[in-house]
Amino acid sequence: LADPSKHHFLHVNDLTSSQLSKLLQIALEMKLELKQLGKYRTKPLDGKTLAMIFAKPSARTRISFETGMYLLGGHALYLGEEVGIGKREAVKDVARVVSSMNDTIMARLYAHSDLLELARFSKVPVINGLTDYNHPCQIIADALTILEEKKRLQGVKVVYIGDGNNIVHSWLELTSLVELEFTCCCPEGYEPNPTLLDLVNRSHRGKASIEYDPWKAVVGADVIYTDVWASMGQKSSLQQRMEVFSPYQVTMDLMKASQNKDTIFMHCLPAERGRECDDKVMESHNSKVFQQAENRMHAQNAILLYCHGILNNQLV
Ligand code: CP
Ligand code: NVA
């Protein structure tokens, strides 16, 4: 990026540990201000635009960015599949065109390499709205939710049950920055990328492990987290995946097996009720899934300010 005060946000660990904790603190303060006043005191993104490129469907990501930009004083444009990024037009050409008329880009793409190329050729900050590889905005919102619920991230035990997918990769990115304990409990053959497990181990911050038995994995969990068994782009393998993943459904019995009455249930949504989690778990008192969804906007509003270089004085 030509302007060194501006930043892309492509991975959770694009931030340092101290930037992350300050960003979360600012997100909490901005949420409080919005709740108290019904709006922000100032319009820090007055006159700014965010182009949102979606190669995959979305509810939360579109809603949170579009409403968030309005609240910050700016405007968001929805660009759907008709843009044909990497198909109708080369990724680097889309990057140059979109960044010539907008102040920020948010993109939800299939290949992570396409997102990296978009960022390389864009003149303006690019925010990752999910790729096949990771989903950093989601995990920042999840960290905010855990902070609200548990008042800390340090020492929290997060047990993810299901596919070692993009959500898990961003959890591992977070675990490389924060002293939390993260376990991915998945069937054999569905583990996350080992490079990210190495990243956590080398970070000497959090601890990450793989476990195959959900009943063992959940003991002592503060958070039990799940996601769909077939992500966007994998729906054709759903039948086969349903068999492999059936022992990994989060039920009330599995929640109780944590032996901790304060274990919270989290899911990035959208959920397939009756598959990866049952209805009772989703509706239970311990379920924080809708707080997580709302926190997408609060977290991303702080991320937007970070990308625009507005939080830089505080995010040393
Ligand atoms: N969690 C999440 O990213 O939701 P959407 O796919 O609806 O945007
Ligand atoms: N793993 C899911 C997350 C959706 C927010 C997917 O990629 O479809």
mmCIF file of C-alpha atoms and ligand atoms in Angstrom:
data_model
loop_
_atom_site.group_PDB
_atom_site.id
_atom_site.type_symbol
_atom_site.label_atom_id
_atom_site.label_comp_id
_atom_site.label_asym_id
_atom_site.label_seq_id
_atom_site.Cartn_x
_atom_site.Cartn_y
_atom_site.Cartn_z
ATOM 1 C CA LEU A 1 0.000 0.000 0.000
ATOM 2 C CA ALA A 2 1.316 3.431 -0.971
ATOM 3 C CA ASP A 3 0.103 4.986 2.289
ATOM 4 C CA PRO A 4 2.028 3.296 5.133
ATOM 5 C CA SER A 5 -0.616 4.260 7.699
ATOM 6 C CA LYS A 6 -3.149 2.009 5.923
ATOM 7 C CA HIS A 7 -3.337 -1.763 6.279
ATOM 8 C CA HIS A 8 -4.833 -4.825 4.646
ATOM 9 C CA PHE A 9 -6.598 -7.262 6.974
ATOM 10 C CA LEU A 10 -6.172 -10.734 5.491
ATOM 11 C CA HIS A 11 -5.244 -12.922 8.478
ATOM 12 C CA VAL A 12 -5.805 -12.536 12.237
ATOM 13 C CA ASN A 13 -2.038 -12.560 12.693
ATOM 14 C CA ASP A 14 -1.579 -9.588 10.362
ATOM 15 C CA LEU A 15 -2.008 -7.896 13.767
ATOM 16 C CA THR A 16 0.509 -8.137 16.574
ATOM 17 C CA SER A 17 -0.679 -9.347 19.997
ATOM 18 C CA SER A 18 -0.804 -5.827 21.367
ATOM 19 C CA GLN A 19 -2.614 -4.489 18.284
ATOM 20 C CA LEU A 20 -5.155 -7.277 18.686
ATOM 21 C CA SER A 21 -5.875 -6.538 22.332
ATOM 22 C CA LYS A 22 -6.196 -2.803 21.649
ATOM 23 C CA LEU A 23 -8.430 -3.417 18.635
ATOM 24 C CA LEU A 24 -10.719 -5.594 20.784
ATOM 25 C CA GLN A 25 -10.787 -2.930 23.496
ATOM 26 C CA ILE A 26 -11.756 -0.273 20.942
ATOM 27 C CA ALA A 27 -14.445 -2.561 19.482
ATOM 28 C CA LEU A 28 -15.931 -2.943 22.983
ATOM 29 C CA GLU A 29 -15.897 0.836 23.506
ATOM 30 C CA MET A 30 -17.472 1.469 20.090
ATOM 31 C CA LYS A 31 -20.183 -1.112 20.830
ATOM 32 C CA LEU A 32 -20.973 0.592 24.130
ATOM 33 C CA GLU A 33 -21.138 4.028 22.491
ATOM 34 C CA LEU A 34 -23.524 2.725 19.843
ATOM 35 C CA LYS A 35 -25.734 1.028 22.449
ATOM 36 C CA GLN A 36 -25.856 4.154 24.616
ATOM 37 C CA LEU A 37 -26.366 6.781 21.905
ATOM 38 C CA GLY A 38 -27.913 4.768 19.066
ATOM 39 C CA LYS A 39 -25.109 6.115 16.847
ATOM 40 C CA TYR A 40 -21.431 6.996 17.012
ATOM 41 C CA ARG A 41 -20.451 10.461 18.263
ATOM 42 C CA THR A 42 -18.410 11.105 15.116
ATOM 43 C CA LYS A 43 -18.443 9.838 11.520
ATOM 44 C CA PRO A 44 -14.819 8.719 11.061
ATOM 45 C CA LEU A 45 -15.418 7.305 7.553
ATOM 46 C CA ASP A 46 -17.398 10.284 6.254
ATOM 47 C CA GLY A 47 -17.331 10.218 2.448
ATOM 48 C CA LYS A 48 -15.480 6.882 2.282
ATOM 49 C CA THR A 49 -16.635 3.826 0.345
ATOM 50 C CA LEU A 50 -16.212 0.088 0.778
ATOM 51 C CA ALA A 51 -16.599 -2.158 -2.280
ATOM 52 C CA MET A 52 -17.748 -5.626 -1.194
ATOM 53 C CA ILE A 53 -16.945 -8.404 -3.685
ATOM 54 C CA PHE A 54 -18.826 -11.645 -3.041
ATOM 55 C CA ALA A 55 -17.978 -14.770 -5.051
ATOM 56 C CA LYS A 56 -19.901 -16.815 -2.433
ATOM 57 C CA PRO A 57 -23.224 -16.219 -0.655
ATOM 58 C CA SER A 58 -23.472 -14.338 2.660
ATOM 59 C CA ALA A 59 -25.896 -12.896 5.181
ATOM 60 C CA ARG A 60 -23.868 -11.756 8.209
ATOM 61 C CA THR A 61 -20.826 -10.500 6.310
ATOM 62 C CA ARG A 62 -22.833 -8.342 3.938
ATOM 63 C CA ILE A 63 -25.219 -7.022 6.597
ATOM 64 C CA SER A 64 -22.486 -6.202 9.112
ATOM 65 C CA PHE A 65 -20.215 -4.407 6.641
ATOM 66 C CA GLU A 66 -23.020 -2.515 4.928
ATOM 67 C CA THR A 67 -24.641 -1.330 8.166
ATOM 68 C CA GLY A 68 -21.238 -0.751 9.743
ATOM 69 C CA MET A 69 -20.104 1.529 6.914
ATOM 70 C CA TYR A 70 -23.334 3.547 7.184
ATOM 71 C CA LEU A 71 -22.869 3.995 10.944
ATOM 72 C CA LEU A 72 -19.268 5.127 10.413
ATOM 73 C CA GLY A 73 -20.451 7.756 7.921
ATOM 74 C CA GLY A 74 -19.468 5.937 4.733
ATOM 75 C CA HIS A 75 -21.133 3.861 2.050
ATOM 76 C CA ALA A 76 -20.829 0.194 1.012
ATOM 77 C CA LEU A 77 -21.452 -1.251 -2.462
ATOM 78 C CA TYR A 78 -22.519 -4.863 -2.954
ATOM 79 C CA LEU A 79 -20.762 -6.505 -5.923
ATOM 80 C CA GLY A 80 -22.017 -10.036 -6.493
ATOM 81 C CA GLU A 81 -21.030 -12.888 -8.761
ATOM 82 C CA GLU A 82 -21.552 -10.806 -11.918
ATOM 83 C CA VAL A 83 -18.132 -9.215 -11.300
ATOM 84 C CA GLY A 84 -16.699 -12.644 -12.196
ATOM 85 C CA ILE A 85 -13.441 -12.061 -10.356
ATOM 86 C CA GLY A 86 -10.804 -14.351 -11.871
ATOM 87 C CA LYS A 87 -13.340 -15.578 -14.453
ATOM 88 C CA ARG A 88 -14.841 -12.662 -16.400
ATOM 89 C CA GLU A 89 -11.833 -10.522 -15.523
ATOM 90 C CA ALA A 90 -8.367 -11.216 -14.089
ATOM 91 C CA VAL A 91 -8.054 -10.713 -10.329
ATOM 92 C CA LYS A 92 -5.354 -8.064 -10.763
ATOM 93 C CA ASP A 93 -7.506 -6.102 -13.215
ATOM 94 C CA VAL A 94 -10.486 -6.181 -10.827
ATOM 95 C CA ALA A 95 -8.115 -4.974 -8.085
ATOM 96 C CA ARG A 96 -6.977 -1.979 -10.150
ATOM 97 C CA VAL A 97 -10.465 -1.012 -11.314
ATOM 98 C CA VAL A 98 -12.233 -1.344 -7.957
ATOM 99 C CA SER A 99 -9.454 0.358 -6.003
ATOM 100 C CA SER A 100 -9.422 3.301 -8.429
ATOM 101 C CA MET A 101 -12.937 4.277 -7.303
ATOM 102 C CA ASN A 102 -13.167 3.079 -3.694
ATOM 103 C CA ASP A 103 -11.340 3.612 -0.415
ATOM 104 C CA THR A 104 -11.487 0.010 0.817
ATOM 105 C CA ILE A 105 -12.298 -3.445 -0.582
ATOM 106 C CA MET A 106 -13.838 -6.391 1.257
ATOM 107 C CA ALA A 107 -13.756 -9.686 -0.620
ATOM 108 C CA ARG A 108 -15.244 -13.132 -0.052
ATOM 109 C CA LEU A 109 -13.517 -15.500 -2.468
ATOM 110 C CA TYR A 110 -12.765 -19.176 -3.018
ATOM 111 C CA ALA A 111 -8.973 -19.351 -3.443
ATOM 112 C CA HIS A 112 -6.890 -17.574 -0.818
ATOM 113 C CA SER A 113 -4.234 -16.953 -3.497
ATOM 114 C CA ASP A 114 -6.818 -14.797 -5.330
ATOM 115 C CA LEU A 115 -7.315 -12.698 -2.194
ATOM 116 C CA LEU A 116 -3.543 -12.241 -1.857
ATOM 117 C CA GLU A 117 -3.361 -11.180 -5.506
ATOM 118 C CA LEU A 118 -6.251 -8.764 -5.024
ATOM 119 C CA ALA A 119 -4.391 -7.183 -2.098
ATOM 120 C CA ARG A 120 -1.129 -7.042 -4.038
ATOM 121 C CA PHE A 121 -2.645 -5.076 -6.913
ATOM 122 C CA SER A 122 -5.079 -2.930 -4.905
ATOM 123 C CA LYS A 123 -4.163 0.674 -4.086
ATOM 124 C CA VAL A 124 -6.494 0.575 -1.077
ATOM 125 C CA PRO A 125 -6.808 -1.721 1.960
ATOM 126 C CA VAL A 126 -8.343 -5.151 1.352
ATOM 127 C CA ILE A 127 -10.304 -6.975 4.061
ATOM 128 C CA ASN A 128 -10.759 -10.746 3.967
ATOM 129 C CA GLY A 129 -14.480 -11.610 4.164
ATOM 130 C CA LEU A 130 -13.692 -15.372 4.038
ATOM 131 C CA THR A 131 -11.755 -17.611 1.697
ATOM 132 C CA ASP A 132 -11.460 -21.399 1.508
ATOM 133 C CA TYR A 133 -8.431 -20.943 3.769
ATOM 134 C CA ASN A 134 -9.539 -18.622 6.588
ATOM 135 C CA HIS A 135 -12.143 -16.216 8.015
ATOM 136 C CA PRO A 136 -10.354 -13.638 10.197
ATOM 137 C CA CYS A 137 -13.248 -11.165 10.698
ATOM 138 C CA GLN A 138 -15.315 -13.991 12.179
ATOM 139 C CA ILE A 139 -12.668 -14.968 14.679
ATOM 140 C CA ILE A 140 -12.096 -11.361 15.811
ATOM 141 C CA ALA A 141 -15.868 -11.170 16.472
ATOM 142 C CA ASP A 142 -15.666 -14.494 18.325
ATOM 143 C CA ALA A 143 -12.784 -13.236 20.456
ATOM 144 C CA LEU A 144 -14.907 -10.175 21.309
ATOM 145 C CA THR A 145 -17.785 -12.461 22.316
ATOM 146 C CA ILE A 146 -15.530 -14.563 24.546
ATOM 147 C CA LEU A 147 -14.138 -11.396 26.151
ATOM 148 C CA GLU A 148 -17.686 -10.259 26.931
ATOM 149 C CA GLU A 149 -18.663 -13.642 28.324
ATOM 150 C CA LYS A 150 -15.492 -14.733 30.121
ATOM 151 C CA LYS A 151 -13.861 -11.315 30.719
ATOM 152 C CA ARG A 152 -10.558 -12.655 29.344
ATOM 153 C CA LEU A 153 -9.027 -14.614 26.496
ATOM 154 C CA GLN A 154 -5.901 -15.743 28.326
ATOM 155 C CA GLY A 155 -6.234 -19.289 29.629
ATOM 156 C CA VAL A 156 -9.610 -19.883 27.967
ATOM 157 C CA LYS A 157 -10.046 -23.418 26.637
ATOM 158 C CA VAL A 158 -11.742 -23.472 23.231
ATOM 159 C CA VAL A 159 -12.754 -26.849 21.796
ATOM 160 C CA TYR A 160 -13.807 -26.869 18.159
ATOM 161 C CA ILE A 161 -15.758 -29.944 17.031
ATOM 162 C CA GLY A 162 -16.049 -30.687 13.293
ATOM 163 C CA ASP A 163 -14.169 -30.016 10.070
ATOM 164 C CA GLY A 164 -10.633 -28.572 10.284
ATOM 165 C CA ASN A 165 -11.644 -25.784 7.891
ATOM 166 C CA ASN A 166 -11.253 -22.022 7.304
ATOM 167 C CA ILE A 167 -12.739 -21.222 10.724
ATOM 168 C CA VAL A 168 -10.165 -23.462 12.416
ATOM 169 C CA HIS A 169 -7.337 -21.834 10.467
ATOM 170 C CA SER A 170 -8.297 -18.407 11.806
ATOM 171 C CA TRP A 171 -8.630 -19.854 15.314
ATOM 172 C CA LEU A 172 -5.046 -21.068 14.961
ATOM 173 C CA GLU A 173 -3.964 -17.623 13.728
ATOM 174 C CA LEU A 174 -5.551 -16.152 16.874
ATOM 175 C CA THR A 175 -3.935 -18.800 19.094
ATOM 176 C CA SER A 176 -0.536 -17.711 17.771
ATOM 177 C CA LEU A 177 -1.214 -14.270 19.320
ATOM 178 C CA VAL A 178 -3.021 -15.064 22.580
ATOM 179 C CA GLU A 179 -2.331 -17.481 25.443
ATOM 180 C CA LEU A 180 -5.445 -19.552 24.885
ATOM 181 C CA GLU A 181 -5.809 -23.297 24.574
ATOM 182 C CA PHE A 182 -7.338 -24.427 21.284
ATOM 183 C CA THR A 183 -8.264 -28.008 20.410
ATOM 184 C CA CYS A 184 -9.567 -29.033 17.006
ATOM 185 C CA CYS A 185 -11.547 -32.253 17.373
ATOM 186 C CA CYS A 186 -12.148 -33.713 13.911
ATOM 187 C CA PRO A 187 -12.284 -37.032 12.081
ATOM 188 C CA GLU A 188 -8.984 -38.366 10.756
ATOM 189 C CA GLY A 189 -8.248 -36.842 7.367
ATOM 190 C CA TYR A 190 -10.049 -33.562 8.184
ATOM 191 C CA GLU A 191 -7.310 -31.919 10.246
ATOM 192 C CA PRO A 192 -6.355 -28.256 9.698
ATOM 193 C CA ASN A 193 -3.224 -27.202 7.806
ATOM 194 C CA PRO A 194 -0.201 -28.414 9.874
ATOM 195 C CA THR A 195 1.717 -25.226 9.034
ATOM 196 C CA LEU A 196 -0.678 -23.307 11.246
ATOM 197 C CA LEU A 197 -0.241 -25.768 14.127
ATOM 198 C CA ASP A 198 3.510 -25.174 13.777
ATOM 199 C CA LEU A 199 2.906 -21.423 13.756
ATOM 200 C CA VAL A 200 1.137 -21.708 17.128
ATOM 201 C CA ASN A 201 3.881 -23.899 18.592
ATOM 202 C CA ARG A 202 6.592 -21.533 17.411
ATOM 203 C CA SER A 203 4.706 -18.524 18.786
ATOM 204 C CA HIS A 204 5.101 -19.697 22.420
ATOM 205 C CA ARG A 205 1.776 -17.970 23.079
ATOM 206 C CA GLY A 206 -1.269 -20.225 22.842
ATOM 207 C CA LYS A 207 -1.431 -24.020 22.741
ATOM 208 C CA ALA A 208 -3.038 -25.941 19.890
ATOM 209 C CA SER A 209 -3.805 -29.643 19.633
ATOM 210 C CA ILE A 210 -5.749 -32.167 17.564
ATOM 211 C CA GLU A 211 -8.027 -34.715 19.201
ATOM 212 C CA TYR A 212 -10.170 -37.329 17.472
ATOM 213 C CA ASP A 213 -12.543 -38.246 20.333
ATOM 214 C CA PRO A 214 -15.158 -35.526 21.035
ATOM 215 C CA TRP A 215 -15.998 -36.919 24.485
ATOM 216 C CA LYS A 216 -12.364 -36.592 25.566
ATOM 217 C CA ALA A 217 -11.851 -33.255 23.819
ATOM 218 C CA VAL A 218 -14.643 -31.338 25.560
ATOM 219 C CA VAL A 219 -13.618 -32.070 29.170
ATOM 220 C CA GLY A 220 -12.929 -28.719 30.860
ATOM 221 C CA ALA A 221 -13.954 -26.658 27.821
ATOM 222 C CA ASP A 222 -14.941 -23.017 28.359
ATOM 223 C CA VAL A 223 -16.146 -22.821 24.764
ATOM 224 C CA ILE A 224 -17.498 -25.536 22.477
ATOM 225 C CA TYR A 225 -17.510 -24.294 18.899
ATOM 226 C CA THR A 226 -18.756 -25.903 15.720
ATOM 227 C CA ASP A 227 -19.330 -25.128 12.031
ATOM 228 C CA VAL A 228 -20.999 -26.810 9.051
ATOM 229 C CA TRP A 229 -19.640 -30.179 7.927
ATOM 230 C CA ALA A 230 -19.532 -29.073 4.280
ATOM 231 C CA SER A 231 -18.387 -25.504 3.672
ATOM 232 C CA MET A 232 -19.333 -23.347 0.708
ATOM 233 C CA GLY A 233 -17.837 -25.012 -2.355
ATOM 234 C CA GLN A 234 -17.957 -28.502 -0.751
ATOM 235 C CA LYS A 235 -21.699 -29.134 -0.816
ATOM 236 C CA SER A 236 -21.352 -31.962 -3.396
ATOM 237 C CA SER A 237 -19.473 -34.052 -0.787
ATOM 238 C CA LEU A 238 -22.175 -33.537 1.858
ATOM 239 C CA GLN A 239 -23.598 -37.103 1.801
ATOM 240 C CA GLN A 240 -20.186 -38.678 2.359
ATOM 241 C CA ARG A 241 -19.288 -36.049 4.974
ATOM 242 C CA MET A 242 -22.520 -36.649 6.912
ATOM 243 C CA GLU A 243 -21.409 -40.229 7.593
ATOM 244 C CA VAL A 244 -17.858 -39.291 8.591
ATOM 245 C CA PHE A 245 -18.966 -36.424 10.845
ATOM 246 C CA SER A 246 -22.020 -37.991 12.520
ATOM 247 C CA PRO A 247 -20.099 -38.801 15.775
ATOM 248 C CA TYR A 248 -19.143 -35.100 15.935
ATOM 249 C CA GLN A 249 -22.605 -33.610 16.430
ATOM 250 C CA VAL A 250 -22.790 -31.152 19.348
ATOM 251 C CA THR A 251 -25.675 -32.356 21.544
ATOM 252 C CA MET A 252 -26.761 -31.370 25.057
ATOM 253 C CA ASP A 253 -25.023 -34.541 26.294
ATOM 254 C CA LEU A 254 -21.743 -33.469 24.690
ATOM 255 C CA MET A 255 -22.133 -29.978 26.209
ATOM 256 C CA LYS A 256 -22.590 -31.606 29.652
ATOM 257 C CA ALA A 257 -19.501 -33.757 29.111
ATOM 258 C CA SER A 258 -17.419 -30.578 29.490
ATOM 259 C CA GLN A 259 -18.194 -30.932 33.235
ATOM 260 C CA ASN A 260 -18.463 -27.161 33.365
ATOM 261 C CA LYS A 261 -21.908 -25.569 33.649
ATOM 262 C CA ASP A 262 -20.563 -22.290 32.220
ATOM 263 C CA THR A 263 -19.362 -23.784 28.926
ATOM 264 C CA ILE A 264 -20.693 -21.594 26.139
ATOM 265 C CA PHE A 265 -21.728 -22.838 22.704
ATOM 266 C CA MET A 266 -20.527 -20.940 19.636
ATOM 267 C CA HIS A 267 -21.124 -21.299 15.887
ATOM 268 C CA CYS A 268 -20.132 -18.851 13.156
ATOM 269 C CA LEU A 269 -23.511 -19.475 11.420
ATOM 270 C CA PRO A 270 -25.306 -20.267 9.202
ATOM 271 C CA ALA A 271 -26.028 -23.515 11.104
ATOM 272 C CA GLU A 272 -27.508 -26.742 9.787
ATOM 273 C CA ARG A 273 -29.660 -27.535 12.806
ATOM 274 C CA GLY A 274 -29.848 -31.291 13.363
ATOM 275 C CA ARG A 275 -26.475 -31.875 11.676
ATOM 276 C CA GLU A 276 -23.419 -30.343 13.360
ATOM 277 C CA CYS A 277 -25.496 -29.239 16.361
ATOM 278 C CA ASP A 278 -28.972 -30.006 17.578
ATOM 279 C CA ASP A 279 -31.772 -27.558 18.037
ATOM 280 C CA LYS A 280 -31.662 -27.746 21.838
ATOM 281 C CA VAL A 281 -28.023 -26.655 21.935
ATOM 282 C CA MET A 282 -28.693 -23.738 19.555
ATOM 283 C CA GLU A 283 -31.619 -22.554 21.707
ATOM 284 C CA SER A 284 -29.975 -23.200 25.086
ATOM 285 C CA HIS A 285 -29.070 -20.517 27.606
ATOM 286 C CA ASN A 286 -25.384 -21.295 26.982
ATOM 287 C CA SER A 287 -25.667 -20.597 23.242
ATOM 288 C CA LYS A 288 -24.020 -17.290 22.252
ATOM 289 C CA VAL A 289 -24.410 -17.666 18.490
ATOM 290 C CA PHE A 290 -26.501 -14.541 17.918
ATOM 291 C CA GLN A 291 -24.257 -12.397 20.108
ATOM 292 C CA GLN A 292 -21.409 -13.632 17.902
ATOM 293 C CA ALA A 293 -23.324 -12.629 14.774
ATOM 294 C CA GLU A 294 -23.984 -9.111 16.111
ATOM 295 C CA ASN A 295 -20.364 -8.796 17.158
ATOM 296 C CA ARG A 296 -19.327 -9.207 13.526
ATOM 297 C CA MET A 297 -20.338 -5.593 13.011
ATOM 298 C CA HIS A 298 -18.752 -4.225 16.187
ATOM 299 C CA ALA A 299 -15.476 -6.055 15.514
ATOM 300 C CA GLN A 300 -15.363 -5.049 11.853
ATOM 301 C CA ASN A 301 -16.063 -1.397 12.573
ATOM 302 C CA ALA A 302 -12.838 -1.353 14.577
ATOM 303 C CA ILE A 303 -11.096 -3.305 11.778
ATOM 304 C CA LEU A 304 -12.303 -0.727 9.218
ATOM 305 C CA LEU A 305 -10.785 2.080 11.279
ATOM 306 C CA TYR A 306 -7.542 0.097 11.598
ATOM 307 C CA CYS A 307 -7.404 -0.411 7.803
ATOM 308 C CA HIS A 308 -7.963 3.320 7.247
ATOM 309 C CA GLY A 309 -5.102 4.144 9.578
ATOM 310 C CA ILE A 310 -7.409 5.886 12.022
ATOM 311 C CA LEU A 311 -6.589 3.649 14.974
ATOM 312 C CA ASN A 312 -2.859 3.755 14.380
ATOM 313 C CA ASN A 313 -2.004 6.038 17.289
ATOM 314 C CA GLN A 314 -3.688 3.674 19.669
ATOM 315 C CA LEU A 315 -2.582 0.448 17.944
ATOM 316 C CA VAL A 316 1.154 0.833 18.524
HETATM 317 N N1 CP B 1 -20.511 -16.261 9.543
HETATM 318 C C1 CP B 1 -20.597 -15.731 8.317
HETATM 319 O O1 CP B 1 -19.615 -15.329 7.697
HETATM 320 O O2 CP B 1 -21.873 -15.640 7.839
HETATM 321 P P1 CP B 1 -22.287 -15.331 6.329
HETATM 322 O O3 CP B 1 -21.748 -16.473 5.498
HETATM 323 O O4 CP B 1 -23.790 -15.302 6.354
HETATM 324 O O5 CP B 1 -21.690 -14.033 5.919
HETATM 325 N N1 NVA B 2 -16.816 -22.936 6.956
HETATM 326 C C1 NVA B 2 -17.959 -22.186 6.494
HETATM 327 C C2 NVA B 2 -18.032 -20.872 7.211
HETATM 328 C C3 NVA B 2 -19.221 -20.026 6.832
HETATM 329 C C4 NVA B 2 -19.239 -18.699 7.549
HETATM 330 C C5 NVA B 2 -17.863 -22.003 4.992
HETATM 331 O O1 NVA B 2 -16.769 -21.702 4.509
HETATM 332 O O2 NVA B 2 -18.865 -22.182 4.310
#
